CSV table of C-alpha atoms (C1' of nucleotides) in Angstrom, one decimal:
chain,number,residue,atom,x,y,z
A,1,UNK,CA,18.7,-10.3,26.7
A,2,UNK,CA,16.5,-12.2,24.4
A,3,UNK,CA,16.8,-10.8,20.4
A,4,UNK,CA,14.9,-11.4,17.5
A,5,UNK,CA,16.2,-14.2,15.1
A,6,UNK,CA,19.1,-13.2,12.2
A,7,UNK,CA,16.9,-11.7,9.2
A,8,UNK,CA,13.9,-11.7,11.2
A,9,UNK,CA,12.7,-7.8,11.6
A,10,UNK,CA,10.4,-5.8,14.0
A,11,UNK,CA,8.4,-3.4,11.9
A,12,UNK,CA,6.8,-0.6,14.1
A,13,UNK,CA,6.2,3.1,14.3
A,14,UNK,CA,6.7,4.6,11.3
A,15,UNK,CA,7.8,2.0,8.9
A,16,UNK,CA,4.6,0.3,9.9
A,17,UNK,CA,2.5,2.9,9.1
A,18,UNK,CA,4.2,3.4,5.3
A,19,UNK,CA,4.2,-0.4,5.3
A,20,UNK,CA,0.1,-0.1,5.8
A,21,UNK,CA,-0.4,2.2,3.1
A,22,UNK,CA,1.7,-0.1,0.8
A,23,UNK,CA,-0.5,-3.2,1.8
A,24,UNK,CA,-3.5,-0.6,1.1
A,25,UNK,CA,-2.2,0.7,-2.4
A,26,UNK,CA,-1.7,-3.2,-3.3
A,27,UNK,CA,-5.3,-4.4,-2.6
A,28,UNK,CA,-6.9,-1.7,-4.3
A,29,UNK,CA,-5.0,-2.2,-7.6
A,30,UNK,CA,-5.3,-6.0,-7.7
A,31,UNK,CA,-8.8,-5.6,-6.8
A,32,UNK,CA,-9.4,-3.1,-9.6
A,33,UNK,CA,-7.6,-5.5,-11.8
A,34,UNK,CA,-10.0,-8.0,-11.0
A,35,UNK,CA,-7.8,-10.3,-8.9
A,36,UNK,CA,-9.2,-12.3,-5.9
A,37,UNK,CA,-7.2,-12.8,-2.8
A,38,UNK,CA,-6.2,-16.0,-1.8
A,39,UNK,CA,-4.7,-16.4,2.1
A,40,UNK,CA,-2.1,-19.5,1.9
A,41,UNK,CA,-0.7,-21.5,4.0
A,42,UNK,CA,2.9,-20.7,5.4
A,43,UNK,CA,3.7,-24.0,6.0
A,44,UNK,CA,3.6,-26.8,2.5
A,45,UNK,CA,5.0,-30.4,2.2
A,46,UNK,CA,8.6,-29.9,1.1
A,47,UNK,CA,7.6,-31.8,-2.4
A,48,UNK,CA,5.6,-29.3,-3.5
A,49,UNK,CA,8.8,-27.0,-3.7
A,50,UNK,CA,11.3,-29.7,-4.9
A,51,UNK,CA,9.2,-30.4,-7.7
A,52,UNK,CA,8.2,-26.5,-8.6
A,53,UNK,CA,10.7,-24.3,-8.1
A,54,UNK,CA,13.6,-27.4,-8.9
A,55,UNK,CA,15.7,-29.6,-7.1
A,56,UNK,CA,19.5,-28.2,-8.1
A,57,UNK,CA,18.4,-24.4,-7.9
A,58,UNK,CA,20.0,-22.2,-5.1
A,59,UNK,CA,16.6,-21.9,-3.9
A,60,UNK,CA,16.0,-25.8,-2.9
A,61,UNK,CA,19.3,-26.7,-2.1
A,62,UNK,CA,20.4,-24.4,0.5
A,63,UNK,CA,17.8,-22.0,0.9
A,64,UNK,CA,14.4,-23.8,2.5
A,65,UNK,CA,13.5,-23.2,6.3
A,66,UNK,CA,13.0,-27.6,6.1
A,67,UNK,CA,12.0,-29.2,9.1
A,68,UNK,CA,10.7,-33.1,10.0
A,69,UNK,CA,7.3,-32.0,12.0
A,70,UNK,CA,6.1,-34.1,14.8
A,71,UNK,CA,4.1,-36.4,12.7
A,72,UNK,CA,7.4,-37.3,10.4
A,73,UNK,CA,6.5,-35.7,7.6
A,74,UNK,CA,9.1,-33.0,5.5
A,75,UNK,CA,7.7,-29.5,6.0
A,76,UNK,CA,8.9,-26.3,4.4
A,77,UNK,CA,8.2,-22.9,5.3
A,78,UNK,CA,7.0,-21.0,1.8
A,79,UNK,CA,9.9,-19.5,0.0
A,80,UNK,CA,7.6,-18.0,-2.5
A,81,UNK,CA,4.5,-18.3,-3.4
A,82,UNK,CA,3.6,-19.6,-6.8
A,83,UNK,CA,3.8,-23.1,-6.2
A,84,UNK,CA,0.8,-22.8,-3.5
A,85,UNK,CA,-1.2,-21.1,-5.6
A,86,UNK,CA,-1.1,-24.1,-8.4
A,87,UNK,CA,-1.4,-26.8,-5.5
A,88,UNK,CA,-4.2,-24.6,-3.8
A,89,UNK,CA,-6.3,-24.5,-7.9
A,90,UNK,CA,-5.5,-28.0,-8.6
A,91,UNK,CA,-6.5,-29.7,-4.8
A,92,UNK,CA,-9.6,-27.4,-5.0
A,93,UNK,CA,-9.9,-28.4,-8.5
A,94,UNK,CA,-11.0,-24.6,-9.4
A,95,UNK,CA,-9.9,-25.2,-13.1
A,96,UNK,CA,-12.5,-24.0,-15.6
A,97,UNK,CA,-11.8,-23.4,-19.6
A,98,UNK,CA,-14.1,-21.2,-19.7
A,99,UNK,CA,-13.0,-18.7,-17.1
A,100,UNK,CA,-9.6,-17.6,-16.3
A,101,UNK,CA,-8.4,-17.5,-12.9
A,102,UNK,CA,-7.1,-13.6,-11.2
A,103,UNK,CA,-5.3,-14.6,-8.1
A,104,UNK,CA,-3.3,-12.8,-5.9
A,105,UNK,CA,-1.4,-13.3,-2.3
A,106,UNK,CA,0.7,-11.2,0.0
A,107,UNK,CA,2.4,-11.7,2.5
A,108,UNK,CA,5.9,-13.3,4.4
A,109,UNK,CA,8.0,-15.8,2.5
A,110,UNK,CA,11.3,-17.5,4.0
A,111,UNK,CA,14.8,-18.3,2.8
A,112,UNK,CA,18.0,-18.9,4.7
A,113,UNK,CA,20.5,-16.4,3.1
A,114,UNK,CA,22.9,-14.3,4.4
A,115,UNK,CA,20.9,-10.9,5.1
A,116,UNK,CA,21.9,-7.7,3.6
A,117,UNK,CA,20.6,-4.6,2.3
A,118,UNK,CA,16.9,-5.5,0.8
A,119,UNK,CA,17.5,-9.5,1.7
A,120,UNK,CA,15.9,-10.6,4.9
A,121,UNK,CA,15.6,-14.4,5.8
A,122,UNK,CA,11.8,-13.0,6.4
A,123,UNK,CA,10.6,-10.9,3.9
A,124,UNK,CA,7.5,-10.5,2.0
A,125,UNK,CA,5.7,-10.5,-0.9
A,126,UNK,CA,2.7,-9.9,-3.2
A,127,UNK,CA,2.2,-11.4,-5.9
A,128,UNK,CA,-0.3,-11.6,-9.1
A,129,UNK,CA,-1.0,-15.4,-11.2
A,130,UNK,CA,-3.4,-14.7,-14.2
A,131,UNK,CA,-4.2,-18.6,-15.0
A,132,UNK,CA,-5.9,-20.3,-18.3
A,133,UNK,CA,-4.5,-17.9,-20.6
A,134,UNK,CA,-1.6,-19.3,-23.2
A,135,UNK,CA,-2.1,-15.5,-25.5
A,136,UNK,CA,0.3,-12.3,-24.7
A,137,UNK,CA,-2.8,-11.0,-23.6
A,138,UNK,CA,-1.9,-12.5,-20.3
A,139,UNK,CA,1.3,-11.0,-19.7
A,140,UNK,CA,0.0,-8.0,-20.9
A,141,UNK,CA,-2.5,-8.2,-18.1
A,142,UNK,CA,-0.3,-8.6,-15.3
A,143,UNK,CA,2.4,-6.0,-16.8
A,144,UNK,CA,0.1,-3.3,-17.2
A,145,UNK,CA,-1.1,-4.2,-13.8
A,146,UNK,CA,2.4,-4.3,-12.7
A,147,UNK,CA,2.7,-0.6,-14.3
A,148,UNK,CA,-0.3,0.7,-12.4
A,149,UNK,CA,0.8,-0.6,-9.4
A,150,UNK,CA,4.2,0.9,-9.6
A,151,UNK,CA,2.9,4.4,-10.6
A,152,UNK,CA,1.1,5.0,-7.7
A,153,UNK,CA,2.9,3.9,-5.0
A,154,UNK,CA,5.5,6.6,-6.2
A,155,UNK,CA,8.8,4.5,-8.0
A,156,UNK,CA,9.5,6.7,-10.5
A,157,UNK,CA,13.3,5.2,-11.2
A,158,UNK,CA,12.8,2.2,-12.6
A,159,UNK,CA,13.3,-0.4,-15.5
A,160,UNK,CA,11.2,-3.4,-16.9
A,161,UNK,CA,13.7,-5.9,-18.8
A,162,UNK,CA,12.1,-8.4,-20.5
A,163,UNK,CA,13.4,-11.6,-22.7
A,164,UNK,CA,12.1,-14.9,-23.7
A,165,UNK,CA,13.5,-18.3,-22.6
A,166,UNK,CA,11.5,-20.1,-25.6
A,167,UNK,CA,9.4,-23.2,-25.1
A,168,UNK,CA,10.6,-26.4,-23.6
A,169,UNK,CA,11.4,-27.7,-27.5
A,170,UNK,CA,13.6,-24.3,-29.2
A,171,UNK,CA,15.3,-23.9,-25.4
A,172,UNK,CA,16.8,-27.4,-26.1
A,173,UNK,CA,17.8,-26.3,-29.1
A,174,UNK,CA,19.3,-23.2,-28.1
A,175,UNK,CA,21.0,-25.1,-24.5
A,176,UNK,CA,23.0,-27.3,-26.9
A,177,UNK,CA,24.6,-24.2,-28.7
A,178,UNK,CA,24.8,-22.8,-26.0
A,179,UNK,CA,27.1,-25.9,-24.7
A,180,UNK,CA,28.6,-25.7,-28.0
A,181,UNK,CA,30.0,-22.5,-27.7
A,182,UNK,CA,31.2,-23.4,-24.1
A,183,UNK,CA,33.3,-25.5,-24.8
A,184,UNK,CA,35.6,-24.2,-26.7
A,185,UNK,CA,35.9,-21.6,-23.7
A,186,UNK,CA,38.0,-22.9,-20.6
A,187,UNK,CA,38.1,-20.0,-18.9
A,188,UNK,CA,34.7,-19.9,-17.1
A,189,UNK,CA,34.3,-19.6,-13.3
A,190,UNK,CA,33.8,-22.9,-11.0
A,191,UNK,CA,30.8,-22.4,-10.4
A,192,UNK,CA,29.3,-22.1,-14.4
A,193,UNK,CA,31.7,-25.1,-15.0
A,194,UNK,CA,29.5,-26.8,-12.4
A,195,UNK,CA,26.3,-24.9,-14.1
A,196,UNK,CA,27.5,-26.4,-17.5
A,197,UNK,CA,25.7,-29.8,-16.1
A,198,UNK,CA,23.1,-28.8,-14.1
A,199,UNK,CA,21.4,-25.9,-15.7
A,200,UNK,CA,23.3,-24.6,-18.0
A,201,UNK,CA,20.9,-21.0,-19.1
A,202,UNK,CA,22.0,-19.8,-15.6
A,203,UNK,CA,25.7,-19.3,-16.8
A,204,UNK,CA,24.0,-16.2,-19.0
A,205,UNK,CA,23.1,-14.5,-15.5
A,206,UNK,CA,27.0,-15.5,-13.7
A,207,UNK,CA,28.6,-11.9,-13.3
A,208,UNK,CA,31.7,-12.8,-12.6
A,209,UNK,CA,33.7,-10.4,-15.3
A,210,UNK,CA,35.7,-13.2,-17.3
A,211,UNK,CA,32.3,-15.0,-17.6
A,212,UNK,CA,30.5,-11.8,-18.7
A,213,UNK,CA,33.1,-11.7,-21.6
A,214,UNK,CA,33.0,-15.2,-22.6
A,215,UNK,CA,28.7,-15.0,-22.3
A,216,UNK,CA,28.7,-11.3,-24.1
A,217,UNK,CA,29.2,-13.4,-28.0
A,218,UNK,CA,27.4,-16.4,-27.2
A,219,UNK,CA,24.8,-17.6,-28.9
A,220,UNK,CA,21.4,-15.4,-28.1
A,221,UNK,CA,18.1,-17.2,-26.7
A,222,UNK,CA,16.5,-14.8,-28.8
A,223,UNK,CA,17.9,-16.1,-32.2
A,224,UNK,CA,16.8,-19.6,-31.5
A,225,UNK,CA,13.2,-19.7,-30.8
A,226,UNK,CA,10.8,-20.8,-32.2
A,227,UNK,CA,7.9,-19.3,-34.7
A,228,UNK,CA,5.5,-19.4,-32.1
A,229,UNK,CA,7.1,-18.0,-29.6
A,230,UNK,CA,8.9,-15.4,-31.7
A,231,UNK,CA,5.2,-14.2,-32.5
A,232,UNK,CA,4.3,-14.7,-28.6
A,233,UNK,CA,7.0,-11.6,-28.1
A,234,UNK,CA,5.8,-9.6,-31.1
A,235,UNK,CA,2.5,-8.9,-29.8
A,236,UNK,CA,3.5,-8.7,-26.7
A,237,UNK,CA,6.0,-5.8,-27.3
A,238,UNK,CA,3.5,-4.7,-29.4
A,239,UNK,CA,1.0,-4.5,-26.6
A,240,UNK,CA,2.5,-2.8,-24.3
A,241,UNK,CA,3.9,-0.1,-26.7
A,242,UNK,CA,0.8,0.3,-27.8
A,243,UNK,CA,-0.3,1.3,-24.1
A,244,UNK,CA,2.5,3.4,-23.4
A,245,UNK,CA,4.3,1.2,-20.8
A,246,UNK,CA,8.3,1.2,-21.8
A,247,UNK,CA,10.5,-2.1,-21.5
A,248,UNK,CA,13.7,-3.0,-22.6
A,249,UNK,CA,14.9,-6.4,-23.9
A,250,UNK,CA,17.5,-8.2,-22.1
A,251,UNK,CA,18.9,-11.5,-23.5
A,252,UNK,CA,20.5,-12.5,-20.3
A,253,UNK,CA,17.5,-12.7,-18.0
A,254,UNK,CA,17.2,-16.4,-17.0
A,255,UNK,CA,15.3,-16.3,-13.7
A,256,UNK,CA,16.5,-18.8,-11.1
A,257,UNK,CA,13.1,-20.8,-10.6
A,258,UNK,CA,13.3,-23.7,-12.7
A,259,UNK,CA,9.6,-23.3,-13.7
A,260,UNK,CA,9.5,-20.2,-16.3
A,261,UNK,CA,9.4,-20.6,-20.1
A,262,UNK,CA,8.7,-18.0,-22.7
A,263,UNK,CA,8.6,-14.5,-21.0
A,264,UNK,CA,10.6,-13.7,-18.1
A,265,UNK,CA,10.5,-10.0,-16.8
A,266,UNK,CA,12.2,-8.2,-14.2
A,267,UNK,CA,11.9,-4.7,-13.0
A,268,UNK,CA,14.8,-3.0,-11.3
A,269,UNK,CA,14.8,0.2,-9.4
A,270,UNK,CA,17.7,2.3,-8.6
A,271,UNK,CA,19.2,3.4,-4.7
A,272,UNK,CA,18.8,0.0,-3.8
A,273,UNK,CA,22.1,-1.2,-3.8
A,274,UNK,CA,22.8,-4.6,-5.1
A,275,UNK,CA,19.7,-6.3,-5.0
A,276,UNK,CA,18.0,-3.8,-7.5
A,277,UNK,CA,15.1,-6.6,-8.4
A,278,UNK,CA,11.9,-5.4,-6.8
A,279,UNK,CA,9.6,-7.4,-8.8
A,280,UNK,CA,10.3,-10.3,-11.3
A,281,UNK,CA,8.5,-12.8,-12.9
A,282,UNK,CA,7.5,-15.2,-16.0
A,283,UNK,CA,5.4,-17.4,-17.7
A,284,UNK,CA,5.0,-21.4,-16.2
A,285,UNK,CA,2.6,-22.7,-18.6
A,286,UNK,CA,3.6,-26.0,-17.7
A,287,UNK,CA,3.8,-26.0,-13.5
A,288,UNK,CA,0.1,-27.0,-12.8
A,289,UNK,CA,0.9,-30.2,-15.3
A,290,UNK,CA,4.4,-31.0,-13.7
A,291,UNK,CA,2.7,-31.0,-10.4
A,292,UNK,CA,-0.1,-33.5,-11.1
A,293,UNK,CA,-2.7,-31.3,-11.8
A,294,UNK,CA,-4.6,-29.8,-14.4
A,295,UNK,CA,-3.0,-28.4,-18.2
A,296,UNK,CA,-3.1,-24.8,-16.9
A,297,UNK,CA,-1.1,-22.2,-18.5
A,298,UNK,CA,-0.2,-19.3,-16.3
A,299,UNK,CA,1.4,-16.3,-15.8
A,300,UNK,CA,2.5,-14.2,-12.3
A,301,UNK,CA,5.0,-11.7,-10.5
A,302,UNK,CA,5.4,-11.4,-7.0
A,303,UNK,CA,7.2,-8.0,-5.9
A,304,UNK,CA,9.7,-8.0,-2.6
A,305,UNK,CA,7.6,-5.2,-1.0
A,306,UNK,CA,10.7,-4.4,1.7
A,307,UNK,CA,12.5,-3.5,-1.0
A,308,UNK,CA,9.9,-1.4,-2.4
A,309,UNK,CA,9.6,0.0,1.1
A,310,UNK,CA,13.2,1.2,1.1
A,311,UNK,CA,12.5,3.2,-1.9
A,312,UNK,CA,10.1,5.1,-0.3
A,313,UNK,CA,10.9,8.4,1.3
A,314,UNK,CA,9.5,10.0,4.8
A,315,UNK,CA,6.7,11.9,2.9
A,316,UNK,CA,4.8,8.7,2.0
A,317,UNK,CA,2.8,8.7,5.1
A,318,UNK,CA,1.9,11.4,6.8
A,319,UNK,CA,1.7,11.6,10.7
A,320,UNK,CA,-0.9,11.0,13.0
A,321,UNK,CA,-2.4,13.7,15.0
A,322,UNK,CA,-5.1,14.5,17.9
A,323,UNK,CA,-8.3,16.3,17.6
A,324,UNK,CA,-8.2,17.2,21.0
A,325,UNK,CA,-5.9,16.7,24.0
A,326,UNK,CA,-8.0,16.9,27.6
A,327,UNK,CA,-5.8,18.6,30.4
A,328,UNK,CA,-7.7,18.7,34.1
A,329,UNK,CA,-6.4,18.8,37.4
A,330,UNK,CA,-8.5,17.2,39.9
A,331,UNK,CA,-11.6,15.0,40.9
A,332,UNK,CA,-14.0,17.1,39.9
A,333,UNK,CA,-12.4,17.4,36.2
A,334,UNK,CA,-12.0,13.8,35.6
A,335,UNK,CA,-15.7,12.9,36.3
A,336,UNK,CA,-16.7,15.4,33.7
A,337,UNK,CA,-13.5,14.6,31.0
A,338,UNK,CA,-13.1,10.6,31.2
A,339,UNK,CA,-17.0,9.7,30.6
A,340,UNK,CA,-16.6,12.5,27.6
A,341,UNK,CA,-13.3,10.8,26.0
A,342,UNK,CA,-15.1,7.6,26.2
A,343,UNK,CA,-18.1,9.4,24.2
A,344,UNK,CA,-16.0,11.1,21.6
A,345,UNK,CA,-13.9,8.1,21.1
A,346,UNK,CA,-16.9,5.7,20.2
A,347,UNK,CA,-17.9,8.6,17.7
A,348,UNK,CA,-14.2,8.1,15.8
A,349,UNK,CA,-12.7,11.4,17.5
A,350,UNK,CA,-9.2,10.9,18.5
A,351,UNK,CA,-8.3,12.1,22.0
A,352,UNK,CA,-6.0,11.9,24.2
A,353,UNK,CA,-5.1,12.9,28.2
A,354,UNK,CA,-2.9,13.2,30.4
A,355,UNK,CA,-3.9,11.8,33.9
A,356,UNK,CA,-0.8,12.6,36.0
A,357,UNK,CA,-0.3,15.7,38.5
A,358,UNK,CA,2.4,17.1,36.6
A,359,UNK,CA,1.7,20.8,35.9
A,360,UNK,CA,-0.4,22.8,33.2
A,361,UNK,CA,3.0,23.3,31.2
A,362,UNK,CA,3.9,19.8,31.1
A,363,UNK,CA,0.4,18.8,30.1
A,364,UNK,CA,0.7,21.4,27.5
A,365,UNK,CA,4.3,20.2,26.0
A,366,UNK,CA,2.5,16.9,25.8
A,367,UNK,CA,-0.5,18.1,23.8
A,368,UNK,CA,2.0,19.9,21.3
A,369,UNK,CA,4.0,16.8,21.0
A,370,UNK,CA,1.1,14.5,20.2
A,371,UNK,CA,0.2,16.9,17.6
A,372,UNK,CA,-2.9,17.4,19.0
A,373,UNK,CA,-5.1,20.1,17.0
A,374,UNK,CA,-7.0,21.5,20.0
A,375,UNK,CA,-6.6,21.5,24.0
A,376,UNK,CA,-9.6,21.3,26.4
A,377,UNK,CA,-8.6,23.0,29.8
A,378,UNK,CA,-11.0,22.2,32.6
A,379,UNK,CA,-9.0,23.9,35.3
A,380,UNK,CA,-10.2,25.6,38.8
A,381,UNK,CA,-11.1,28.3,37.1
A,382,UNK,CA,-13.0,26.7,34.5
A,383,UNK,CA,-14.9,24.6,37.1
A,384,UNK,CA,-16.2,27.6,39.3
A,385,UNK,CA,-17.5,29.7,36.2
A,386,UNK,CA,-19.1,26.9,34.8
A,387,UNK,CA,-17.1,26.6,31.8
A,388,UNK,CA,-13.8,24.9,29.9
A,389,UNK,CA,-11.5,27.2,28.1
A,390,UNK,CA,-10.9,25.7,24.1
A,391,UNK,CA,-7.7,26.3,22.5
A,392,UNK,CA,-6.6,26.2,19.5
A,393,UNK,CA,-3.0,25.1,18.9
A,394,UNK,CA,-2.1,26.2,16.1
A,395,UNK,CA,-3.3,29.4,16.2
A,396,UNK,CA,-2.4,29.8,19.7
A,397,UNK,CA,-6.2,31.2,20.3
A,398,UNK,CA,-8.5,30.0,23.2
A,399,UNK,CA,-11.9,30.8,24.2
A,400,UNK,CA,-14.0,30.1,27.2
A,401,UNK,CA,-17.2,28.0,26.7
A,402,UNK,CA,-20.0,26.4,28.8
A,403,UNK,CA,-19.6,23.4,30.3
A,404,UNK,CA,-23.0,22.1,28.8
A,405,UNK,CA,-20.9,22.7,24.9
A,406,UNK,CA,-18.5,19.9,25.8
A,407,UNK,CA,-21.5,17.5,24.6
A,408,UNK,CA,-21.0,17.9,21.6
A,409,UNK,CA,-17.8,19.1,21.8
A,410,UNK,CA,-16.4,17.9,18.0
A,411,UNK,CA,-19.0,20.6,16.5
A,412,UNK,CA,-17.3,23.2,17.9
A,413,UNK,CA,-14.0,23.2,15.7
B,1,G,C1',28.8,-20.8,2.4
B,2,U,C1',33.1,-16.6,1.0
B,3,G,C1',34.9,-11.5,2.0
B,4,A,C1',35.3,-6.3,4.3
B,5,G,C1',33.8,-2.7,7.7
B,6,C,C1',31.6,-2.1,12.5
B,7,G,C1',30.0,-2.6,17.5
B,8,U,C1',30.4,4.0,23.8
B,9,A,C1',23.8,6.4,26.6
B,10,G,C1',16.7,5.1,24.0
B,11,C,C1',18.9,7.3,18.7
B,12,U,C1',23.3,9.5,15.5
B,13,C,C1',28.2,9.5,16.9
B,14,A,C1',32.9,12.1,19.6
B,15,G,C1',36.8,10.0,22.2
B,16,U,C1',43.3,12.9,20.5
B,17,A,C1',50.8,8.7,21.2
B,18,G,C1',47.0,3.7,26.2
B,19,G,C1',47.1,7.8,32.2
B,20,U,C1',41.8,10.6,36.9
B,21,U,C1',35.0,10.4,38.4
B,22,A,C1',33.6,8.4,29.9
B,23,G,C1',31.3,13.0,26.6
B,24,A,C1',28.2,15.8,22.9
B,25,G,C1',23.7,16.3,19.8
B,26,C,C1',18.9,14.5,20.0
B,27,A,C1',15.3,12.4,22.4
B,28,C,C1',13.3,12.1,27.6
B,29,A,C1',12.1,14.7,32.5
B,30,A,C1',11.9,19.6,35.8
B,31,G,C1',12.6,24.4,36.1
B,32,G,C1',12.7,29.7,33.8
B,33,U,C1',6.0,32.1,34.3
B,34,U,C1',2.3,30.0,41.9
B,35,G,C1',-2.8,28.4,34.7
B,36,U,C1',-0.6,28.5,28.9
B,37,G,C1',2.7,24.1,23.7
B,38,G,C1',6.3,25.0,19.9
B,39,C,C1',11.8,28.5,19.7
B,40,C,C1',15.4,29.6,23.8
B,41,C,C1',18.3,29.0,28.5
B,42,U,C1',19.4,26.4,32.8
B,43,U,C1',19.4,21.6,35.4
B,44,G,C1',18.7,16.3,36.1
B,45,U,C1',17.9,11.2,34.4
B,46,G,C1',20.5,7.6,31.5
B,47,G,C1',26.6,3.7,29.9
B,48,U,C1',28.9,-3.9,33.2
B,49,C,C1',32.1,1.2,26.4
B,50,G,C1',29.4,-6.0,22.6
B,51,U,C1',31.2,-10.7,25.5
B,52,G,C1',35.1,-13.2,27.8
B,53,G,C1',40.3,-13.7,28.1
B,54,G,C1',45.6,-11.6,27.9
B,55,U,C1',49.5,-7.3,27.8
B,56,U,C1',50.2,-3.5,31.3
B,57,C,C1',51.3,0.1,37.1
B,58,G,C1',47.0,1.2,34.1
B,59,A,C1',43.0,-1.0,28.3
B,60,G,C1',36.9,2.4,25.7
B,61,U,C1',41.8,2.8,23.7
B,62,C,C1',47.0,-2.4,22.1
B,63,C,C1',46.5,-8.0,20.8
B,64,C,C1',43.7,-13.1,20.6
B,65,A,C1',39.0,-15.4,20.8
B,66,U,C1',34.0,-15.2,20.5
B,67,C,C1',29.0,-13.0,19.7
B,68,G,C1',26.1,-9.2,17.4
B,69,C,C1',25.2,-5.7,13.4
B,70,U,C1',26.1,-4.1,8.1
B,71,C,C1',27.8,-4.1,3.5
B,72,A,C1',29.5,-6.8,-0.9
B,73,C,C1',30.0,-12.1,-3.0
B,74,C,C1',26.5,-15.9,-4.3
B,75,C,C1',21.2,-16.1,-5.1
B,76,C,C1',16.7,-13.9,-5.2
B,77,A,C1',12.0,-10.2,-4.6
RNA sequence: GUGAGCGUAGCUCAGUAGGUUAGAGCACAAGGUUGUGGCCCUUGUGGUCGUGGGUUCGAGUCCCAUCGCUCACCCCA
């Protein structure tokens, strides 16, 4: 038997209904906030991700679905959405200083990782990017949007963690100070020793106990950020507090994508096991320029839809039900019922029937299983009397009505 | 890439120190009322016990390999 590929999943039945509703809420809230959808390709040139996410990040080093296409070009199935958005803006020259761009995307992403709870190889993200604004109002805009969205979806048990990584200048100072501190500590894990050279800030994010211990008393980035960065953060905190959006400062949030500067944040939810981050993002003012495009400041975040779906329970969507189920037993009945069903469906009435030769009892059982509100019975007795039987399944009551009432059956309920 | 746990019916799982034709619940189907659903009762359909090899008179059960799934590490949404 041929099965689906590891880490790739079919979504169907009740779960598909949950996804549909979740996506509807997302689109509605995004649109309310003035964000417009952009539908981006799944395949991009590999270089786009190497240069944006960063060559030494895990995503680029070992998690990308990269292959050489028939034109001998290295292409990659997108592992995230932000790089594509920036590529898109520059390619179509959409940037103007007068106007902020507010874009959103929603779709599948691909990373070659070992699957586990809340982590698949094909997963789905909904993300927003707010471009062209250097001020903390940009962060506030996307974070208040986040808060409203998660509230509407019904994710109650959540915490917003915020940090500031500083601008490139103050980060350099901090980096040196951090390295100096770590020089005197030889007990770091293997990975962290490697990170000293590749990406020292990631050491702050290490989960090893001994590293955590060392990091506890390490210098804090927030003590090193420059006056501008500090002002930026203070203003953002002020805006969040003013609008009742609760948050915690977490000086250890680093993020695994290289393009972030200044503000970074993560939203964690309870009940997800170890993959508790449902949404994360930050500011990436230099990404566009670094990719050879406009100087375009930006803030954005992405939400992992699988993880959000895991938090939703059965009550998020209600069961489908039918308006009418039709029961007949012979050609005389069929000639009346089938054209009628067609007409009702054209009017948007949800109906079904069972053309098999099974018994009335069996057909009623089927109607019950399909949660039909009403059943129309057109058997020998009815046809001989020029009537049909309309049964209310919930109340268990039924009436005989003249056949011509079938024309506008939906008005009888 | 690393580690641990688990693979028995469509689903959730039992299966005792290896011992006849491998079980239950749910789901599905038929009947209990020659035309009335849900609840209940009866009956039925459905399994190469993940796959391959080994030990044994005999393997779902023990051993080895392999594949798959899950969770965790790592990393991330």
